[in-house]
Coordinates of C-alpha atoms in Angstrom, one line a residue:
Chain A
M1 CA 92.6 100.0 72.6
T2 CA 89.2 99.8 71.0
K3 CA 87.7 102.9 69.4
S4 CA 83.9 102.7 69.4
A5 CA 82.4 102.9 66.0
P6 CA 80.2 105.9 65.4
N7 CA 76.5 105.1 65.6
T8 CA 75.6 104.9 61.9
P9 CA 72.2 103.6 60.9
E10 CA 73.7 100.6 58.9
I11 CA 74.8 98.9 62.1
Q12 CA 72.4 96.2 63.2
L13 CA 71.5 96.5 66.8
D14 CA 69.5 94.3 69.1
P15 CA 66.4 95.9 70.9
V16 CA 68.2 96.3 74.2
E17 CA 71.1 98.2 72.6
L18 CA 68.6 100.3 70.6
R19 CA 66.8 101.1 73.8
K20 CA 70.0 102.1 75.5
A21 CA 70.9 104.4 72.6
R22 CA 67.5 106.0 72.7
I23 CA 67.8 106.6 76.5
A24 CA 71.3 108.0 76.1
R25 CA 70.0 110.4 73.4
N26 CA 67.0 111.5 75.5
E27 CA 69.3 112.1 78.5
R28 CA 71.6 114.2 76.4
I29 CA 68.7 116.5 75.4
G30 CA 67.0 116.4 78.7
R31 CA 70.2 117.5 80.5
W32 CA 69.8 120.9 78.8
L33 CA 66.1 121.1 78.1
L34 CA 64.7 120.1 81.5
P35 CA 66.4 122.8 83.6
I36 CA 65.4 125.4 81.0
I37 CA 61.8 124.3 81.2
V38 CA 61.7 124.3 85.0
I39 CA 63.3 127.8 85.1
V40 CA 60.7 129.2 82.6
L41 CA 57.9 127.6 84.5
T42 CA 59.2 129.0 87.8
I43 CA 59.4 132.5 86.4
V44 CA 56.0 132.3 84.9
G45 CA 54.6 130.9 88.2
W46 CA 56.3 133.7 90.2
D47 CA 54.8 136.4 87.9
L48 CA 51.3 134.8 88.0
F49 CA 51.6 134.6 91.8
C50 CA 52.4 138.3 92.1
V51 CA 49.6 139.3 89.7
I52 CA 46.9 137.1 91.1
N53 CA 47.6 137.9 94.7
E54 CA 48.3 141.6 93.9
V55 CA 51.6 141.3 95.9
P56 CA 53.1 144.9 96.1
H57 CA 56.5 145.3 94.4
Y58 CA 58.2 146.2 97.8
V59 CA 57.3 142.8 99.1
I60 CA 57.9 140.5 96.1
P61 CA 58.7 142.3 92.8
R62 CA 57.5 140.7 89.5
P63 CA 60.4 139.2 87.4
G64 CA 60.2 142.0 84.9
R65 CA 60.8 144.5 87.6
V66 CA 63.9 142.6 88.8
L67 CA 65.1 142.6 85.2
E68 CA 64.5 146.3 85.0
A69 CA 66.5 146.9 88.2
L70 CA 69.3 144.7 86.9
I71 CA 69.5 146.8 83.7
E72 CA 69.0 150.2 85.5
D73 CA 71.5 149.6 88.3
W74 CA 73.9 147.6 86.1
S75 CA 76.9 149.9 86.4
L76 CA 76.5 150.1 90.2
L77 CA 75.9 146.3 90.6
I78 CA 78.7 145.4 88.3
S79 CA 81.3 147.5 90.1
S80 CA 80.2 146.0 93.4
L81 CA 80.4 142.5 91.9
G82 CA 83.9 143.4 90.8
A83 CA 84.9 144.3 94.3
T84 CA 83.4 141.1 95.6
L85 CA 85.2 139.1 93.0
V86 CA 88.6 140.6 93.8
I87 CA 88.1 139.4 97.4
T88 CA 86.8 136.0 96.2
F89 CA 89.7 135.2 93.9
S90 CA 92.4 136.6 96.1
A91 CA 91.1 134.5 98.9
L92 CA 90.8 131.5 96.7
T93 CA 94.4 132.0 95.5
L94 CA 95.6 132.3 99.1
A95 CA 93.6 129.2 100.0
I96 CA 95.2 127.2 97.3
V97 CA 98.7 128.4 98.3
G98 CA 98.0 127.9 102.0
G99 CA 96.0 124.7 101.7
V100 CA 98.5 122.9 99.4
G101 CA 101.5 124.3 101.3
L102 CA 100.2 123.1 104.6
A103 CA 99.2 119.8 103.1
I104 CA 102.8 119.3 101.8
L105 CA 104.2 120.2 105.2
F106 CA 101.8 117.7 106.9
A107 CA 102.9 115.0 104.4
Q108 CA 106.5 115.6 105.3
S109 CA 106.0 115.1 109.0
K110 CA 103.4 113.3 110.9
W111 CA 104.3 115.3 114.1
V112 CA 103.5 118.6 112.4
E113 CA 100.2 117.1 111.2
M114 CA 99.2 115.8 114.6
S115 CA 100.1 119.1 116.1
F116 CA 98.3 121.4 113.8
F117 CA 95.4 119.6 112.1
P118 CA 93.1 120.1 115.1
Y119 CA 93.5 123.9 114.6
A120 CA 92.6 123.6 111.0
I121 CA 89.4 121.7 112.0
M122 CA 88.6 124.3 114.7
L123 CA 88.9 127.2 112.1
Q124 CA 86.6 125.2 109.8
V125 CA 83.8 124.3 112.3
T126 CA 83.6 127.7 114.0
P127 CA 81.1 129.7 111.9
I128 CA 82.9 132.6 110.2
I129 CA 80.0 134.9 111.1
V130 CA 81.1 134.8 114.8
I131 CA 84.8 135.3 114.1
A132 CA 84.5 138.1 111.6
P133 CA 83.5 140.9 114.0
L134 CA 86.7 140.1 116.0
I135 CA 88.8 140.1 112.8
F136 CA 87.5 143.5 111.9
I137 CA 88.4 144.8 115.4
Y138 CA 91.9 143.5 115.2
V139 CA 92.7 144.2 111.5
D140 CA 92.7 147.9 110.4
S141 CA 92.5 147.3 106.7
K142 CA 89.0 146.4 105.5
F143 CA 90.4 144.6 102.5
A144 CA 92.7 142.5 104.6
G145 CA 89.8 141.7 107.0
L146 CA 87.6 140.6 104.2
L147 CA 90.4 138.5 102.7
I148 CA 91.1 136.8 106.0
C149 CA 87.5 135.8 106.5
A150 CA 87.0 134.5 102.9
W151 CA 90.3 132.6 103.2
I152 CA 89.4 130.9 106.5
V153 CA 86.2 129.5 104.9
A154 CA 87.9 128.4 101.6
F155 CA 91.2 126.8 102.6
F156 CA 90.0 123.9 104.7
P157 CA 88.5 121.7 101.9
I158 CA 91.7 122.2 99.9
L159 CA 93.9 121.4 102.9
S160 CA 92.0 118.2 104.0
N161 CA 91.6 116.9 100.5
T162 CA 95.2 117.5 99.4
T163 CA 96.4 116.0 102.7
L164 CA 94.4 112.9 102.0
G165 CA 95.6 112.9 98.3
L166 CA 99.3 113.1 99.2
K167 CA 98.8 110.1 101.5
S168 CA 97.0 108.0 98.9
A169 CA 100.0 107.4 96.6
D170 CA 100.3 103.7 95.6
H171 CA 102.5 102.0 98.2
N172 CA 104.2 99.9 95.6
L173 CA 105.1 103.0 93.7
V174 CA 106.5 104.5 96.9
D175 CA 108.6 101.4 97.3
M176 CA 109.8 101.7 93.7
M177 CA 110.8 105.3 94.3
K178 CA 112.9 104.1 97.2
L179 CA 114.4 101.3 95.2
Y180 CA 115.6 103.7 92.5
G181 CA 117.0 106.0 95.2
A182 CA 114.6 108.9 94.6
S183 CA 115.0 111.9 96.8
R184 CA 112.1 113.3 99.0
W185 CA 111.6 116.1 96.5
Q186 CA 111.5 113.6 93.5
T187 CA 109.0 111.4 95.3
L188 CA 106.8 114.5 95.9
R189 CA 107.2 115.8 92.4
F190 CA 106.8 112.7 90.5
L191 CA 104.5 110.6 92.7
R192 CA 102.7 112.3 95.6
L193 CA 101.7 115.5 93.9
P194 CA 100.2 113.8 90.8
S195 CA 98.4 111.3 93.1
A196 CA 96.9 114.1 95.1
L197 CA 95.7 116.0 92.0
P198 CA 92.2 114.5 91.8
Y199 CA 91.7 115.1 95.5
F200 CA 93.0 118.7 95.3
L201 CA 90.7 119.4 92.3
G202 CA 87.7 118.0 94.3
G203 CA 88.6 120.4 97.2
L204 CA 89.0 123.3 94.7
K205 CA 85.4 122.8 93.4
I206 CA 84.1 123.2 97.0
A207 CA 86.6 126.0 97.9
G208 CA 85.6 128.1 94.8
G209 CA 82.0 128.4 96.0
L210 CA 83.0 128.8 99.6
S211 CA 85.4 131.7 98.9
L212 CA 82.5 133.6 97.3
I213 CA 80.3 132.8 100.3
G214 CA 83.1 133.8 102.7
A215 CA 83.6 137.1 100.9
I216 CA 79.8 137.9 101.0
V217 CA 79.5 137.0 104.6
A218 CA 82.5 139.1 105.6
E219 CA 81.1 142.1 103.6
F220 CA 77.8 141.7 105.5
V221 CA 79.7 141.8 108.8
A222 CA 82.0 144.7 107.7
G223 CA 78.8 146.6 106.5
S224 CA 80.6 149.8 105.7
G225 CA 79.8 151.5 102.4
G226 CA 81.5 153.9 100.1
A227 CA 83.3 153.3 96.8
G228 CA 84.5 149.8 96.2
S229 CA 82.0 148.1 98.4
G230 CA 80.8 144.7 97.5
L231 CA 77.5 143.1 96.5
A232 CA 76.6 142.2 100.1
F233 CA 76.7 145.9 101.0
R234 CA 74.5 146.7 98.0
I235 CA 71.9 144.2 99.3
L236 CA 72.1 145.7 102.9
E237 CA 71.7 149.2 101.5
A238 CA 68.8 148.3 99.2
S239 CA 67.0 146.5 102.1
Y240 CA 67.3 149.7 104.2
R241 CA 65.7 151.6 101.3
L242 CA 63.1 148.9 100.7
N243 CA 64.5 148.7 97.1
I244 CA 63.4 145.0 96.9
P245 CA 63.9 144.7 93.1
R246 CA 67.6 145.7 93.5
M247 CA 68.0 143.1 96.3
F248 CA 66.6 140.5 94.0
A249 CA 68.9 141.6 91.2
A250 CA 72.0 141.5 93.4
I251 CA 71.1 138.1 94.7
L252 CA 70.6 136.8 91.2
L253 CA 74.0 138.2 90.2
I254 CA 75.6 136.4 93.2
S255 CA 73.9 133.1 92.2
F256 CA 75.1 133.4 88.7
T257 CA 78.6 134.2 89.8
G258 CA 78.6 131.1 92.0
I259 CA 77.4 128.9 89.2
L260 CA 80.1 130.3 86.9
I261 CA 82.8 129.7 89.4
F262 CA 81.7 126.1 89.9
M263 CA 81.6 125.6 86.2
A264 CA 85.1 127.1 85.8
M265 CA 86.4 124.7 88.5
S266 CA 84.7 121.7 87.0
F267 CA 86.3 122.6 83.6
L268 CA 89.7 122.9 85.2
S269 CA 89.2 119.5 86.8
W270 CA 88.1 118.0 83.5
L271 CA 91.2 119.6 81.8
F272 CA 93.6 117.9 84.2
L273 CA 91.9 114.6 84.6
H274 CA 90.1 113.6 81.5
K275 CA 93.1 111.8 80.0
W276 CA 93.7 109.4 82.8
H277 CA 91.4 109.6 85.9
E278 CA 88.4 107.2 86.3
S279 CA 86.1 110.1 87.4
A280 CA 86.4 111.7 84.0
I281 CA 86.1 108.6 81.8
K282 CA 82.9 107.7 79.9
R283 CA 82.2 104.0 80.0
E284 CA 80.9 102.0 77.0
I285 CA 78.6 99.7 79.0
Chain B
M1 CA 127.5 79.8 81.9
T2 CA 129.3 81.7 84.6
T3 CA 129.3 80.4 88.2
N4 CA 130.0 83.6 90.0
T5 CA 127.9 84.2 93.0
L6 CA 125.9 87.4 92.6
L7 CA 124.1 87.3 95.9
S8 CA 124.6 85.4 99.1
L9 CA 122.1 85.2 102.0
K10 CA 123.4 83.7 105.1
Q11 CA 120.9 82.6 107.7
V12 CA 118.8 85.6 107.1
G13 CA 115.8 86.1 109.4
K14 CA 113.2 88.8 109.7
T15 CA 110.9 89.3 112.7
F16 CA 108.2 92.1 112.6
S17 CA 107.6 94.4 115.5
N18 CA 104.5 92.4 116.4
G19 CA 106.5 89.3 117.0
T20 CA 105.7 87.5 113.7
V21 CA 108.6 85.6 112.4
A22 CA 108.3 86.3 108.7
L23 CA 111.6 84.5 107.7
Q24 CA 113.9 82.2 109.6
D25 CA 117.4 81.1 108.8
M26 CA 117.2 81.6 105.0
S27 CA 120.5 80.8 103.3
L28 CA 120.7 81.1 99.6
D29 CA 123.4 81.6 97.0
V30 CA 122.2 83.0 93.7
Q31 CA 124.5 82.4 90.7
E32 CA 124.9 85.1 88.1
G33 CA 122.6 84.5 85.2
S34 CA 120.4 82.0 86.9
F35 CA 116.6 82.0 87.1
V36 CA 115.6 81.2 90.6
S37 CA 111.9 80.7 91.7
L38 CA 110.9 81.2 95.3
L39 CA 107.8 78.9 95.5
G40 CA 105.5 78.7 98.5
P41 CA 102.1 79.4 100.1
S42 CA 101.2 82.8 101.3
G43 CA 102.8 83.7 104.5
C44 CA 106.0 81.8 103.7
G45 CA 108.2 84.8 103.6
K46 CA 108.9 84.8 99.9
S47 CA 107.8 88.4 99.3
T48 CA 109.7 89.4 102.5
A49 CA 112.8 87.8 101.2
L50 CA 112.5 89.7 97.9
K51 CA 112.0 93.0 99.7
I52 CA 115.1 92.4 101.8
I53 CA 117.1 91.6 98.7
A54 CA 115.7 94.8 97.1
G55 CA 116.8 96.8 100.1
L56 CA 113.3 97.8 100.9
G57 CA 113.3 96.1 104.3
N58 CA 116.0 95.4 106.8
L59 CA 116.9 91.9 108.0
T60 CA 116.8 91.1 111.7
T61 CA 119.4 88.4 111.8
G62 CA 122.1 86.9 109.4
N63 CA 123.7 88.8 106.6
M64 CA 123.4 89.5 102.9
T65 CA 126.4 90.0 100.6
W66 CA 126.9 90.9 96.9
P67 CA 130.3 89.4 96.1
T68 CA 130.8 90.9 92.7
A69 CA 128.8 94.1 92.7
T70 CA 129.9 97.6 93.4
V71 CA 127.8 98.8 96.3
D72 CA 126.3 102.3 96.9
Q73 CA 126.1 104.1 100.2
L74 CA 122.9 102.2 101.2
G75 CA 124.7 98.8 100.8
R76 CA 122.8 97.9 97.7
P77 CA 124.5 97.1 94.4
D78 CA 124.7 100.3 92.4
H79 CA 121.7 100.8 90.1
E80 CA 121.5 97.1 89.3
I81 CA 118.3 95.9 90.7
S82 CA 114.8 96.3 89.2
F83 CA 111.6 95.2 90.8
V84 CA 108.4 94.0 89.1
F85 CA 105.3 94.0 91.4
Q86 CA 102.2 91.8 91.4
E87 CA 100.2 94.8 90.1
P88 CA 101.6 96.8 87.1
T89 CA 102.1 99.7 89.6
L90 CA 102.1 102.4 86.9
M91 CA 101.7 106.1 87.2
L92 CA 98.1 106.5 85.8
W93 CA 98.6 110.2 85.0
A94 CA 101.7 109.6 82.9
T95 CA 101.9 108.1 79.4
V96 CA 103.6 104.7 78.8
F97 CA 106.7 106.5 77.6
D98 CA 106.9 108.6 80.8
N99 CA 106.3 105.6 83.0
V100 CA 109.2 103.7 81.4
W101 CA 111.3 106.8 81.5
L102 CA 110.8 107.3 85.3
P103 CA 113.8 105.2 86.6
L104 CA 116.1 107.1 84.3
R105 CA 114.5 110.4 85.1
L106 CA 115.1 109.8 88.8
K107 CA 118.8 109.6 88.0
G108 CA 118.6 112.9 86.1
V109 CA 118.5 111.6 82.6
K110 CA 116.6 114.2 80.3
K111 CA 113.8 113.1 78.1
K112 CA 115.9 113.4 74.9
A113 CA 118.8 111.5 76.2
A114 CA 116.5 108.8 77.5
R115 CA 114.5 108.4 74.3
A116 CA 116.6 105.7 72.7
A117 CA 116.7 103.6 75.9
V118 CA 113.0 103.9 76.5
E119 CA 112.0 103.1 73.0
E120 CA 114.3 100.1 73.0
A121 CA 112.8 98.8 76.2
L122 CA 109.3 99.3 74.8
E123 CA 110.3 97.5 71.7
M124 CA 111.6 94.5 73.7
V125 CA 108.1 94.0 75.2
G126 CA 106.3 94.7 71.9
L127 CA 104.8 98.0 72.9
Q128 CA 106.7 100.4 70.7
D129 CA 103.4 101.7 69.2
F130 CA 101.8 102.6 72.5
A131 CA 104.4 105.1 73.8
T132 CA 101.8 107.9 74.0
S133 CA 99.0 105.8 75.4
Y134 CA 97.8 106.1 79.0
P135 CA 97.7 103.0 81.2
R136 CA 93.9 103.0 81.4
E137 CA 93.8 102.4 77.6
L138 CA 95.8 99.2 77.9
S139 CA 94.8 95.6 78.8
G140 CA 96.1 93.9 82.0
G141 CA 98.7 92.0 80.1
M142 CA 99.9 95.2 78.3
K143 CA 100.2 97.1 81.6
M144 CA 102.3 94.3 82.9
R145 CA 104.5 94.6 79.8
V146 CA 105.0 98.3 80.5
S147 CA 106.0 97.4 84.0
I148 CA 108.6 95.0 82.7
A149 CA 109.9 97.6 80.2
R150 CA 110.3 100.0 83.1
A151 CA 112.2 97.4 85.0
L152 CA 114.6 96.6 82.2
V153 CA 115.2 100.2 81.0
T154 CA 118.0 100.6 83.5
R155 CA 119.6 97.4 82.2
P156 CA 119.6 95.7 85.7
K157 CA 121.8 92.8 86.6
L158 CA 119.2 91.4 88.9
L159 CA 115.5 91.4 88.3
L160 CA 113.2 90.8 91.2
M161 CA 109.6 89.7 90.4
D162 CA 106.9 89.4 93.0
E163 CA 104.2 87.2 91.5
P164 CA 104.1 89.4 88.5
F165 CA 101.6 87.4 86.4
A166 CA 99.4 86.1 89.2
A167 CA 96.5 88.4 88.3
L168 CA 96.5 87.7 84.6
D169 CA 94.5 85.1 82.7
E170 CA 96.1 81.8 81.6
I171 CA 96.7 82.7 78.0
T172 CA 98.3 86.1 78.7
R173 CA 100.3 84.5 81.5
S174 CA 101.7 81.8 79.3
K175 CA 102.6 84.4 76.6
L176 CA 104.4 86.6 79.1
N177 CA 106.2 83.6 80.6
D178 CA 107.7 82.9 77.1
D179 CA 108.5 86.6 76.5
L180 CA 110.2 86.8 79.9
L181 CA 112.4 83.7 79.2
R182 CA 113.4 85.2 75.8
L183 CA 114.4 88.5 77.4
W184 CA 116.2 86.8 80.2
Q185 CA 118.4 84.8 77.7
K186 CA 119.0 87.9 75.6
M187 CA 119.8 90.2 78.4
N188 CA 121.9 88.1 80.7
W189 CA 119.9 88.8 83.7
T190 CA 119.7 87.1 87.0
V191 CA 116.0 86.7 87.9
I192 CA 114.5 85.9 91.3
F193 CA 110.8 85.1 90.7
V194 CA 108.3 84.8 93.5
T195 CA 105.3 82.6 92.6
H196 CA 102.8 80.3 94.3
S197 CA 102.4 78.3 91.0
V198 CA 104.3 75.0 90.9
F199 CA 103.9 74.8 87.2
E200 CA 105.0 78.3 86.5
S201 CA 108.2 77.8 88.6
A202 CA 109.0 74.5 86.9
Y203 CA 108.5 76.0 83.4
L204 CA 110.6 79.1 84.0
S205 CA 113.4 78.4 86.4
D206 CA 116.5 76.5 86.5
R207 CA 116.2 76.3 90.2
I208 CA 113.2 76.1 92.5
V209 CA 113.5 77.1 96.1
V210 CA 110.5 75.8 98.0
M211 CA 109.4 77.7 101.1
A212 CA 107.0 77.0 103.9
A213 CA 105.1 79.2 106.3
R214 CA 105.0 79.8 110.1
P215 CA 107.9 80.4 110.4
G216 CA 108.8 81.4 106.8
R217 CA 111.7 79.1 105.8
V218 CA 113.3 77.2 102.9
V219 CA 112.3 73.5 102.8
A220 CA 113.7 72.3 99.5
D221 CA 116.1 73.5 96.8
I222 CA 115.3 71.7 93.4
A223 CA 117.4 72.0 90.2
V224 CA 115.5 71.9 86.9
D225 CA 118.0 70.4 84.5
A226 CA 116.6 71.4 81.2
P227 CA 118.3 73.5 78.6
Y228 CA 116.9 76.8 77.4
P229 CA 115.1 77.7 75.2
R230 CA 112.5 75.3 76.4
G231 CA 110.1 75.6 73.6
G232 CA 106.6 76.0 75.0
A233 CA 104.2 73.0 74.8
E234 CA 107.0 70.6 74.1
F235 CA 108.8 71.3 77.4
R236 CA 105.5 71.3 79.2
S237 CA 105.0 67.6 78.2
S238 CA 108.6 66.5 78.9
P239 CA 109.6 64.1 81.7
T240 CA 112.0 66.7 83.2
Y241 CA 109.1 69.2 83.6
A242 CA 106.8 66.6 85.1
E243 CA 109.5 65.4 87.5
A244 CA 110.4 69.0 88.7
S245 CA 106.7 69.8 89.2
N246 CA 106.2 66.6 91.0
T247 CA 109.2 67.1 93.4
A248 CA 108.2 70.7 94.1
S249 CA 104.6 69.7 94.8
K250 CA 105.7 66.9 97.1
A251 CA 108.0 69.3 99.0
L252 CA 105.2 71.8 99.4
H253 CA 102.8 69.2 100.7
A254 CA 105.3 67.7 103.1
A255 CA 105.9 71.2 104.5
M256 CA 102.2 71.9 104.8
Q257 CA 101.4 68.7 106.7
S258 CA 104.1 69.4 109.2
G259 CA 102.8 72.9 109.6
D260 CA 99.3 73.9 110.8
H261 CA 96.3 74.6 108.6
L262 CA 96.4 77.1 105.8

């Protein structure tokens, strides 16, 4: 239970510790500064490339033009993003329910796991792009079809991680539960689920991004337009019309959404783990 | 001192499915209030014996009886056994308080109702100020204390300890030994203490059961006739302690020579 003293200048430090402190400070600044510098350089380079080579805007638009498209088509793009996000988060929710539910089922019975785990792997390794057309033939509702596709992509990391986590409960603690006469439900609630939490959250980080990818891929396959169509359709539509700046704007929006989802999942993970789990602990030395 | 037999093992044997004889013909009567050490090298079946007593493993041959205890449907004395493992075996995601509360919680005791008992248990091991800490914030010795507090919160009659201090440094270990003896006297427990340290067993117990490996069996049963409290360094330099350590060491070596290599 030692609390580290704040780094006040009065403290005498040896050169090695001073160097360590300097490196740590530089790293803290660099973590933010470096990506920003690289992004700015990339944008400037991109702009220069377009100007110097006189690249026409229908091949590669200049960054300013992409920004213009983003502002001009904002209401169109944002409503499409909304549609994509509805699919993404519905699929992620179903993936959590389905993945965790199946994992708990697998943990209860080895026989069930042996029987069904191969199917889960099969669903995962078969590229969604080849199953999606079939799904849209068999399922009438476009929304349901999109949801199924995104779900298939997102649920596996949650299932496999949570299954592993439920099995990794400390064996001595399992024995102790038995000794105190804990029921199956109590063992699950007090021991197996908390043990699986870090694994589940690791799976969730992957599944968050995958559900967005699944939703976009499914929209590409579905391809139909009209009100309430997602960002992937906007990209297809813009490419038919050679509206390249809008394509860039839509892609940019998708990337940012993906980053935001990842950050949200990382924050969630930190929220649940920072008090106790090794992965979230900063070390002194 | 009572002389009631708490637990009686009669020619208990355990053979694993791969054919290993972990324990052979172990007979042992444990008196209420005694402090028994099971001393032996690894593979001598001392941990297996402890697990059988805890009801965590079945015995292959022989039988085990609890003459004085009321027995639950699984054949174990009702809520009267606690187990301390070699590792602290704490729930890392739960605070010290919640860890100690667990055995009561499993019996349906709500947090409010358990508070007094949990706080008392923490006080006994000197951790009353750390109720809201998480295990990772504690030192190895403190984690072990939490583990002991969790074991005694149910007020067990029998405390089973499986090399509980083996992973700790000498100073912490000696301190915890003394604390354990103090609690044992105060609480009227019966303790069965598994160890591979001759000196630890001689210091703590009033009876040392020496075991040997391949097959796991009892080779000697040594009484340590010294009154408690034994008073730290003084007892460690007494003839009784030296004699008990000596006898136990000799029994261990005799058994090892008759057996094969380690």
